[in-house]
Amino acid sequence: MTPPISRDPDRLRTALDQLSGLAYTKGHGTGNDFVLVFDRDGETELSPDHVEALCDRHLGVGADGLIRVVGSQHLIEGRDLLSEHPGATWFMDYRNADGSVAEMCGNGVRVFVHYLVTRGLVELAQGETLDIGTRAGLRGVTRLEDAYSIDMGPWSYLDPELAEERASDSLVLAAGLADPRPALSLSLGNPHTVVALSEDADLRELDLTKAPNVDPVPPNGTNVEFVVPADPLFHEGLGRVRMRVHERGVGETQSCGSGACAAATAVRLWAGDPDALQWSVGVPGGTVGVEFVPQPDGSERVLLSGPAELVFDGTVL
Ligand SMILES: N[C@@H](CCC[C@H](N)C(=O)O)C(=O)O
């Protein structure tokens, strides 16, 4: 993320001073990177300034977001998730790099579970599933051979009034695009606006150092995915797209897991092929998989799969 010119270095230095001694771990999922702070007993209060300072790439550790690894019964918001969902021992308290709270992070929840497994905090054999609490609800994470698969729950239109036949609900203009492009806003627990680009569009021409203009802007803001379908879209039953993303509360990131789910969902709707259940989504930081699982009530659950890596441990001096 390019730091906004208006950020106040003294405010961030003061915030870092207050965190002296704080242990953290750096990790990422397809280049979407996070600072993880272990806080089993819910004793570490992290203000928006603390989060912004830790995520600052010049003054702090540098990351797209911060993940507080907290026991579900110790949420600072005062909720006891563990009594609501006895299976969910751990809660992913996710914050964006600007200090704002987000409901969900698809890459983050994989890195979160990888952290729990690597540190011996949970035992999870290949094929087993662990429930993680998030602000968007419980998410089941299954360990695969070298990756994790998350049940992201059902996708939905962001605007509940939106008729299913409508292919788009907004227009998006970004630097590098000649004209505003049609877009569709979807929820994967957090908000996304997927912008349709043509097969011959060159994603490299987009300038995402500035936030894209979305009209109308969804009520709680949105992450914006620019998506280019492969030509041909389907190869051996697999739908294939590439995307770049500008994240709410961050800026451009190398990957966005919930955004990849939104991108595959939108392109599948636009292609009008409900039988296309398996998708591959290329992002600047790698590739993630998206699978749709139709449910008896007509909804569809979305599974996201991809790698998770821990890179180093550190302590704020
Ligand atoms: N990168 C994440 C999404 C993180 C939250 C997002 N910026 C928001 O504000 O909703 C992902 O992998 O899903």
CSV table of C-alpha atoms and ligand atoms in Angstrom, one decimal:
chain,number,residue,atom,x,y,z
A,1,MET,CA,0.0,0.0,0.0
A,2,THR,CA,1.3,3.5,-0.8
A,3,PRO,CA,1.1,5.6,2.3
A,4,PRO,CA,-1.3,8.5,2.0
A,5,ILE,CA,0.5,11.8,1.9
A,6,SER,CA,-1.5,13.0,4.9
A,7,ARG,CA,-0.4,10.3,7.3
A,8,ASP,CA,1.2,11.6,10.4
A,9,PRO,CA,4.6,9.9,11.2
A,10,ASP,CA,4.7,11.2,14.8
A,11,ARG,CA,1.3,9.6,15.6
A,12,LEU,CA,2.5,6.3,14.2
A,13,ARG,CA,5.8,6.5,16.1
A,14,THR,CA,4.0,7.2,19.3
A,15,ALA,CA,1.7,4.2,18.7
A,16,LEU,CA,4.7,1.9,18.0
A,17,ASP,CA,6.4,3.1,21.2
A,18,GLN,CA,3.3,2.0,23.1
A,19,LEU,CA,3.7,-1.5,21.6
A,20,SER,CA,7.3,-1.9,22.8
A,21,GLY,CA,7.9,-5.6,23.6
A,22,LEU,CA,4.9,-6.9,21.5
A,23,ALA,CA,5.7,-10.2,19.8
A,24,TYR,CA,4.3,-10.8,16.4
A,25,THR,CA,4.5,-13.1,13.4
A,26,LYS,CA,4.5,-12.2,9.7
A,27,GLY,CA,2.6,-14.4,7.3
A,28,HIS,CA,0.9,-14.3,4.0
A,29,GLY,CA,-1.5,-16.1,1.7
A,30,THR,CA,-0.7,-15.6,-2.1
A,31,GLY,CA,1.1,-12.4,-1.2
A,32,ASN,CA,-1.7,-10.9,0.9
A,33,ASP,CA,0.3,-10.3,4.0
A,34,PHE,CA,-0.5,-10.0,7.7
A,35,VAL,CA,0.9,-9.2,11.1
A,36,LEU,CA,-0.3,-11.9,13.5
A,37,VAL,CA,-0.5,-11.1,17.2
A,38,PHE,CA,-1.1,-13.9,19.7
A,39,ASP,CA,-3.6,-12.9,22.4
A,40,ARG,CA,-5.3,-16.1,23.7
A,41,ASP,CA,-6.7,-14.3,26.8
A,42,GLY,CA,-7.8,-11.1,25.1
A,43,GLU,CA,-5.4,-8.9,27.0
A,44,THR,CA,-3.9,-6.9,24.1
A,45,GLU,CA,-6.0,-3.9,23.1
A,46,LEU,CA,-4.9,-2.7,19.7
A,47,SER,CA,-6.3,0.7,18.7
A,48,PRO,CA,-6.6,1.8,15.1
A,49,ASP,CA,-3.4,3.7,15.5
A,50,HIS,CA,-1.6,0.6,16.8
A,51,VAL,CA,-2.8,-1.4,13.8
A,52,GLU,CA,-1.9,1.3,11.3
A,53,ALA,CA,1.6,1.7,12.8
A,54,LEU,CA,2.3,-2.1,12.7
A,55,CYS,CA,1.0,-2.4,9.1
A,56,ASP,CA,2.9,0.7,7.9
A,57,ARG,CA,5.5,-0.5,5.4
A,58,HIS,CA,8.0,2.3,6.2
A,59,LEU,CA,7.7,2.9,9.9
A,60,GLY,CA,6.4,-0.5,11.1
A,61,VAL,CA,6.4,-4.2,10.1
A,62,GLY,CA,4.4,-3.7,7.0
A,63,ALA,CA,1.3,-5.6,6.0
A,64,ASP,CA,-2.1,-5.5,4.3
A,65,GLY,CA,-3.8,-6.3,7.6
A,66,LEU,CA,-3.5,-7.4,11.2
A,67,ILE,CA,-4.8,-10.6,12.7
A,68,ARG,CA,-5.3,-10.9,16.4
A,69,VAL,CA,-5.3,-14.6,17.4
A,70,VAL,CA,-7.7,-14.5,20.3
A,71,GLY,CA,-9.6,-17.1,22.3
A,72,SER,CA,-13.3,-16.9,21.3
A,73,GLN,CA,-14.5,-16.2,24.9
A,74,HIS,CA,-12.3,-13.1,25.2
A,75,LEU,CA,-13.5,-10.8,22.4
A,76,ILE,CA,-12.9,-7.2,23.3
A,77,GLU,CA,-16.3,-6.4,21.9
A,78,GLY,CA,-17.7,-8.2,24.9
A,79,ARG,CA,-19.2,-11.2,23.2
A,80,ASP,CA,-18.5,-14.7,24.3
A,81,LEU,CA,-18.5,-16.5,21.0
A,82,LEU,CA,-17.5,-19.8,22.7
A,83,SER,CA,-20.7,-20.1,24.6
A,84,GLU,CA,-22.6,-19.4,21.3
A,85,HIS,CA,-20.5,-21.9,19.3
A,86,PRO,CA,-18.7,-24.3,21.6
A,87,GLY,CA,-16.7,-25.8,18.7
A,88,ALA,CA,-15.0,-22.5,17.9
A,89,THR,CA,-12.2,-22.0,20.3
A,90,TRP,CA,-10.4,-19.4,18.3
A,91,PHE,CA,-11.5,-16.1,16.8
A,92,MET,CA,-9.9,-14.2,14.0
A,93,ASP,CA,-10.0,-10.5,14.9
A,94,TYR,CA,-9.2,-9.0,11.5
A,95,ARG,CA,-8.2,-5.3,10.9
A,96,ASN,CA,-7.3,-3.6,7.7
A,97,ALA,CA,-4.0,-1.7,7.4
A,98,ASP,CA,-5.7,1.6,8.0
A,99,GLY,CA,-7.0,0.4,11.4
A,100,SER,CA,-10.6,-0.3,10.3
A,101,VAL,CA,-12.3,-3.5,11.2
A,102,ALA,CA,-13.3,-6.0,8.5
A,103,GLU,CA,-15.9,-8.8,8.8
A,104,MET,CA,-13.9,-11.4,6.8
A,105,CYS,CA,-10.6,-12.2,5.2
A,106,GLY,CA,-10.4,-15.3,3.1
A,107,ASN,CA,-6.6,-15.4,2.8
A,108,GLY,CA,-6.2,-14.3,6.5
A,109,VAL,CA,-8.3,-17.2,7.8
A,110,ARG,CA,-6.0,-19.7,6.0
A,111,VAL,CA,-2.9,-18.1,7.5
A,112,PHE,CA,-4.7,-18.0,10.9
A,113,VAL,CA,-5.2,-21.7,10.9
A,114,HIS,CA,-1.7,-22.4,9.6
A,115,TYR,CA,-0.4,-20.4,12.6
A,116,LEU,CA,-2.5,-22.4,15.0
A,117,VAL,CA,-1.3,-25.7,13.5
A,118,THR,CA,2.4,-24.6,13.2
A,119,ARG,CA,2.5,-23.4,16.8
A,120,GLY,CA,0.9,-26.6,18.1
A,121,LEU,CA,-2.1,-24.8,19.4
A,122,VAL,CA,-4.5,-27.1,17.6
A,123,GLU,CA,-4.1,-30.6,16.1
A,124,LEU,CA,-5.5,-30.8,12.6
A,125,ALA,CA,-4.7,-33.7,10.4
A,126,GLN,CA,-5.0,-33.6,6.6
A,127,GLY,CA,-8.7,-33.8,5.7
A,128,GLU,CA,-9.9,-32.5,9.1
A,129,THR,CA,-11.9,-29.3,9.6
A,130,LEU,CA,-11.6,-26.6,12.3
A,131,ASP,CA,-14.3,-24.0,13.0
A,132,ILE,CA,-12.9,-20.4,13.3
A,133,GLY,CA,-14.9,-17.5,14.6
A,134,THR,CA,-15.0,-14.4,12.4
A,135,ARG,CA,-17.1,-11.3,12.4
A,136,ALA,CA,-19.0,-12.8,9.4
A,137,GLY,CA,-19.8,-15.9,11.4
A,138,LEU,CA,-18.1,-19.3,11.8
A,139,ARG,CA,-15.9,-20.5,9.0
A,140,GLY,CA,-14.9,-24.2,8.6
A,141,VAL,CA,-11.2,-24.5,7.5
A,142,THR,CA,-10.1,-27.9,6.2
A,143,ARG,CA,-6.4,-28.8,6.0
A,144,LEU,CA,-5.3,-30.1,2.6
A,145,GLU,CA,-1.9,-31.5,1.6
A,146,ASP,CA,-0.1,-28.2,1.1
A,147,ALA,CA,-3.0,-25.7,1.5
A,148,TYR,CA,-6.2,-25.0,3.3
A,149,SER,CA,-9.8,-24.9,2.1
A,150,ILE,CA,-12.4,-22.6,3.7
A,151,ASP,CA,-16.1,-22.8,3.6
A,152,MET,CA,-16.8,-19.1,3.0
A,153,GLY,CA,-20.6,-19.7,3.5
A,154,PRO,CA,-23.2,-18.6,0.9
A,155,TRP,CA,-22.6,-15.7,-1.5
A,156,SER,CA,-25.3,-13.1,-1.7
A,157,TYR,CA,-26.1,-9.9,-3.6
A,158,LEU,CA,-25.0,-6.8,-1.6
A,159,ASP,CA,-28.2,-5.1,-2.5
A,160,PRO,CA,-31.0,-7.5,-1.4
A,161,GLU,CA,-33.4,-5.7,-3.7
A,162,LEU,CA,-31.4,-6.6,-6.7
A,163,ALA,CA,-33.2,-8.8,-9.1
A,164,GLU,CA,-31.2,-11.9,-10.1
A,165,GLU,CA,-31.5,-11.1,-13.8
A,166,ARG,CA,-29.6,-7.8,-13.4
A,167,ALA,CA,-26.1,-8.3,-14.6
A,168,SER,CA,-24.7,-5.1,-13.0
A,169,ASP,CA,-25.7,-2.6,-10.3
A,170,SER,CA,-23.0,0.1,-10.6
A,171,LEU,CA,-20.3,1.6,-12.7
A,172,VAL,CA,-16.6,1.7,-11.8
A,173,LEU,CA,-14.0,4.0,-13.2
A,174,ALA,CA,-10.3,3.5,-12.4
A,175,ALA,CA,-7.2,5.2,-13.7
A,176,GLY,CA,-6.1,3.4,-16.8
A,177,LEU,CA,-9.7,2.6,-18.0
A,178,ALA,CA,-11.0,4.7,-20.9
A,179,ASP,CA,-14.6,4.5,-19.7
A,180,PRO,CA,-16.6,3.5,-16.6
A,181,ARG,CA,-17.3,-0.3,-16.6
A,182,PRO,CA,-20.4,-2.2,-15.4
A,183,ALA,CA,-19.9,-3.9,-12.0
A,184,LEU,CA,-21.8,-6.2,-9.7
A,185,SER,CA,-21.7,-5.9,-5.9
A,186,LEU,CA,-21.7,-9.2,-3.9
A,187,SER,CA,-21.2,-10.2,-0.2
A,188,LEU,CA,-18.9,-13.0,0.9
A,189,GLY,CA,-19.4,-11.8,4.5
A,190,ASN,CA,-17.6,-8.6,3.5
A,191,PRO,CA,-18.5,-6.4,0.5
A,192,HIS,CA,-17.1,-6.7,-3.0
A,193,THR,CA,-17.7,-4.9,-6.3
A,194,VAL,CA,-16.6,-7.0,-9.3
A,195,VAL,CA,-15.8,-5.0,-12.5
A,196,ALA,CA,-16.2,-6.7,-15.9
A,197,LEU,CA,-13.3,-6.2,-18.3
A,198,SER,CA,-13.1,-7.8,-21.7
A,199,GLU,CA,-11.0,-10.9,-22.5
A,200,ASP,CA,-8.4,-8.7,-24.4
A,201,ALA,CA,-8.1,-6.1,-21.5
A,202,ASP,CA,-4.5,-5.7,-20.1
A,203,LEU,CA,-4.8,-5.7,-16.3
A,204,ARG,CA,-1.3,-4.1,-16.2
A,205,GLU,CA,-2.7,-0.9,-17.6
A,206,LEU,CA,-4.8,-0.2,-14.5
A,207,ASP,CA,-3.4,2.3,-12.0
A,208,LEU,CA,-4.7,1.2,-8.6
A,209,THR,CA,-2.5,3.6,-6.6
A,210,LYS,CA,-5.7,5.6,-6.5
A,211,ALA,CA,-9.0,4.3,-5.2
A,212,PRO,CA,-11.4,3.4,-8.1
A,213,ASN,CA,-14.6,5.4,-8.4
A,214,VAL,CA,-17.6,3.3,-7.6
A,215,ASP,CA,-21.1,4.7,-8.4
A,216,PRO,CA,-23.1,4.1,-6.3
A,217,VAL,CA,-20.8,3.2,-3.4
A,218,PRO,CA,-22.2,0.4,-1.3
A,219,PRO,CA,-23.3,1.6,2.2
A,220,ASN,CA,-20.2,0.2,4.0
A,221,GLY,CA,-17.7,0.8,1.3
A,222,THR,CA,-16.4,-2.0,-0.9
A,223,ASN,CA,-13.4,-4.0,-2.1
A,224,VAL,CA,-13.1,-3.7,-5.9
A,225,GLU,CA,-12.0,-6.6,-8.2
A,226,PHE,CA,-11.1,-6.0,-11.8
A,227,VAL,CA,-11.5,-9.3,-13.6
A,228,VAL,CA,-10.4,-10.6,-17.0
A,229,PRO,CA,-11.9,-13.9,-18.2
A,230,ALA,CA,-9.5,-16.4,-19.9
A,231,ASP,CA,-10.1,-17.1,-23.6
A,232,PRO,CA,-11.6,-19.7,-23.6
A,233,LEU,CA,-13.2,-19.2,-20.2
A,234,PHE,CA,-13.5,-22.9,-19.5
A,235,HIS,CA,-10.8,-25.5,-19.9
A,236,GLU,CA,-11.5,-29.1,-19.0
A,237,GLY,CA,-14.4,-28.0,-16.9
A,238,LEU,CA,-12.5,-25.3,-15.0
A,239,GLY,CA,-13.5,-21.7,-15.2
A,240,ARG,CA,-10.5,-19.4,-15.4
A,241,VAL,CA,-10.2,-15.7,-14.6
A,242,ARG,CA,-7.4,-13.3,-13.5
A,243,MET,CA,-8.0,-10.2,-11.3
A,244,ARG,CA,-6.4,-7.3,-9.6
A,245,VAL,CA,-8.0,-5.9,-6.5
A,246,HIS,CA,-8.2,-2.6,-4.6
A,247,GLU,CA,-9.1,-3.4,-1.0
A,248,ARG,CA,-11.2,-1.3,1.3
A,249,GLY,CA,-9.0,0.0,4.1
A,250,VAL,CA,-5.8,-1.0,2.3
A,251,GLY,CA,-5.2,-0.1,-1.4
A,252,GLU,CA,-4.0,-2.6,-4.0
A,253,THR,CA,-3.0,-5.9,-2.6
A,254,GLN,CA,-1.4,-9.0,-4.2
A,255,SER,CA,-4.4,-11.1,-3.5
A,256,CYS,CA,-7.8,-11.1,-1.8
A,257,GLY,CA,-9.4,-14.5,-1.0
A,258,SER,CA,-13.0,-13.2,-0.5
A,259,GLY,CA,-12.5,-11.1,-3.6
A,260,ALA,CA,-11.5,-14.1,-5.6
A,261,CYS,CA,-14.7,-15.8,-4.5
A,262,ALA,CA,-16.7,-12.7,-5.6
A,263,ALA,CA,-14.9,-12.5,-8.9
A,264,ALA,CA,-15.6,-16.2,-9.7
A,265,THR,CA,-19.3,-15.7,-8.6
A,266,ALA,CA,-19.8,-12.6,-10.8
A,267,VAL,CA,-18.2,-14.1,-13.9
A,268,ARG,CA,-20.2,-17.3,-13.5
A,269,LEU,CA,-23.4,-15.3,-13.3
A,270,TRP,CA,-22.4,-13.3,-16.3
A,271,ALA,CA,-21.5,-16.5,-18.2
A,272,GLY,CA,-24.9,-17.9,-17.3
A,273,ASP,CA,-23.5,-21.3,-16.5
A,274,PRO,CA,-24.7,-22.6,-13.1
A,275,ASP,CA,-23.1,-25.9,-13.8
A,276,ALA,CA,-19.6,-24.4,-13.8
A,277,LEU,CA,-18.7,-25.3,-10.2
A,278,GLN,CA,-14.8,-25.2,-10.2
A,279,TRP,CA,-12.8,-22.0,-10.8
A,280,SER,CA,-9.2,-20.9,-10.8
A,281,VAL,CA,-8.5,-17.3,-10.0
A,282,GLY,CA,-5.1,-15.8,-10.9
A,283,VAL,CA,-4.0,-12.9,-8.7
A,284,PRO,CA,-0.7,-11.0,-8.8
A,285,GLY,CA,0.5,-13.1,-5.8
A,286,GLY,CA,-0.4,-16.6,-7.2
A,287,THR,CA,-3.6,-18.6,-7.8
A,288,VAL,CA,-6.5,-19.6,-5.5
A,289,GLY,CA,-9.3,-22.1,-6.2
A,290,VAL,CA,-13.0,-21.4,-5.8
A,291,GLU,CA,-15.7,-24.1,-5.8
A,292,PHE,CA,-19.5,-23.7,-5.6
A,293,VAL,CA,-21.5,-26.2,-3.6
A,294,PRO,CA,-25.3,-26.0,-4.4
A,295,GLN,CA,-27.5,-26.4,-1.3
A,296,PRO,CA,-31.0,-27.9,-1.1
A,297,ASP,CA,-32.5,-24.5,-0.3
A,298,GLY,CA,-31.2,-23.0,-3.6
A,299,SER,CA,-28.3,-21.2,-2.0
A,300,GLU,CA,-24.7,-22.0,-2.8
A,301,ARG,CA,-21.8,-22.3,-0.4
A,302,VAL,CA,-18.4,-21.1,-1.7
A,303,LEU,CA,-15.2,-22.9,-0.9
A,304,LEU,CA,-11.9,-21.1,-1.2
A,305,SER,CA,-8.6,-23.0,-1.4
A,306,GLY,CA,-5.0,-21.8,-1.4
A,307,PRO,CA,-1.7,-21.8,0.4
A,308,ALA,CA,-0.7,-20.1,3.7
A,309,GLU,CA,2.9,-19.3,4.8
A,310,LEU,CA,4.5,-17.9,7.9
A,311,VAL,CA,7.7,-15.9,7.2
A,312,PHE,CA,9.2,-14.6,10.4
A,313,ASP,CA,8.7,-13.8,14.1
A,314,GLY,CA,9.7,-10.5,15.6
A,315,THR,CA,9.3,-8.2,18.6
A,316,VAL,CA,8.6,-4.5,18.5
A,317,LEU,CA,11.6,-2.7,20.1
B,1,LIG,N1,-7.7,-9.7,1.8
B,1,LIG,C1,-8.9,-10.2,2.4
B,1,LIG,C2,-10.0,-9.2,2.7
B,1,LIG,C3,-9.6,-8.3,3.8
B,1,LIG,C4,-10.7,-7.3,4.2
B,1,LIG,C5,-11.1,-6.3,3.2
B,1,LIG,N2,-10.0,-5.3,3.0
B,1,LIG,C6,-12.4,-5.6,3.7
B,1,LIG,O1,-12.3,-4.5,4.2
B,1,LIG,O2,-13.4,-6.2,3.5
B,1,LIG,C7,-9.3,-11.5,1.8
B,1,LIG,O3,-8.4,-12.3,1.5
B,1,LIG,O4,-10.5,-11.9,1.8
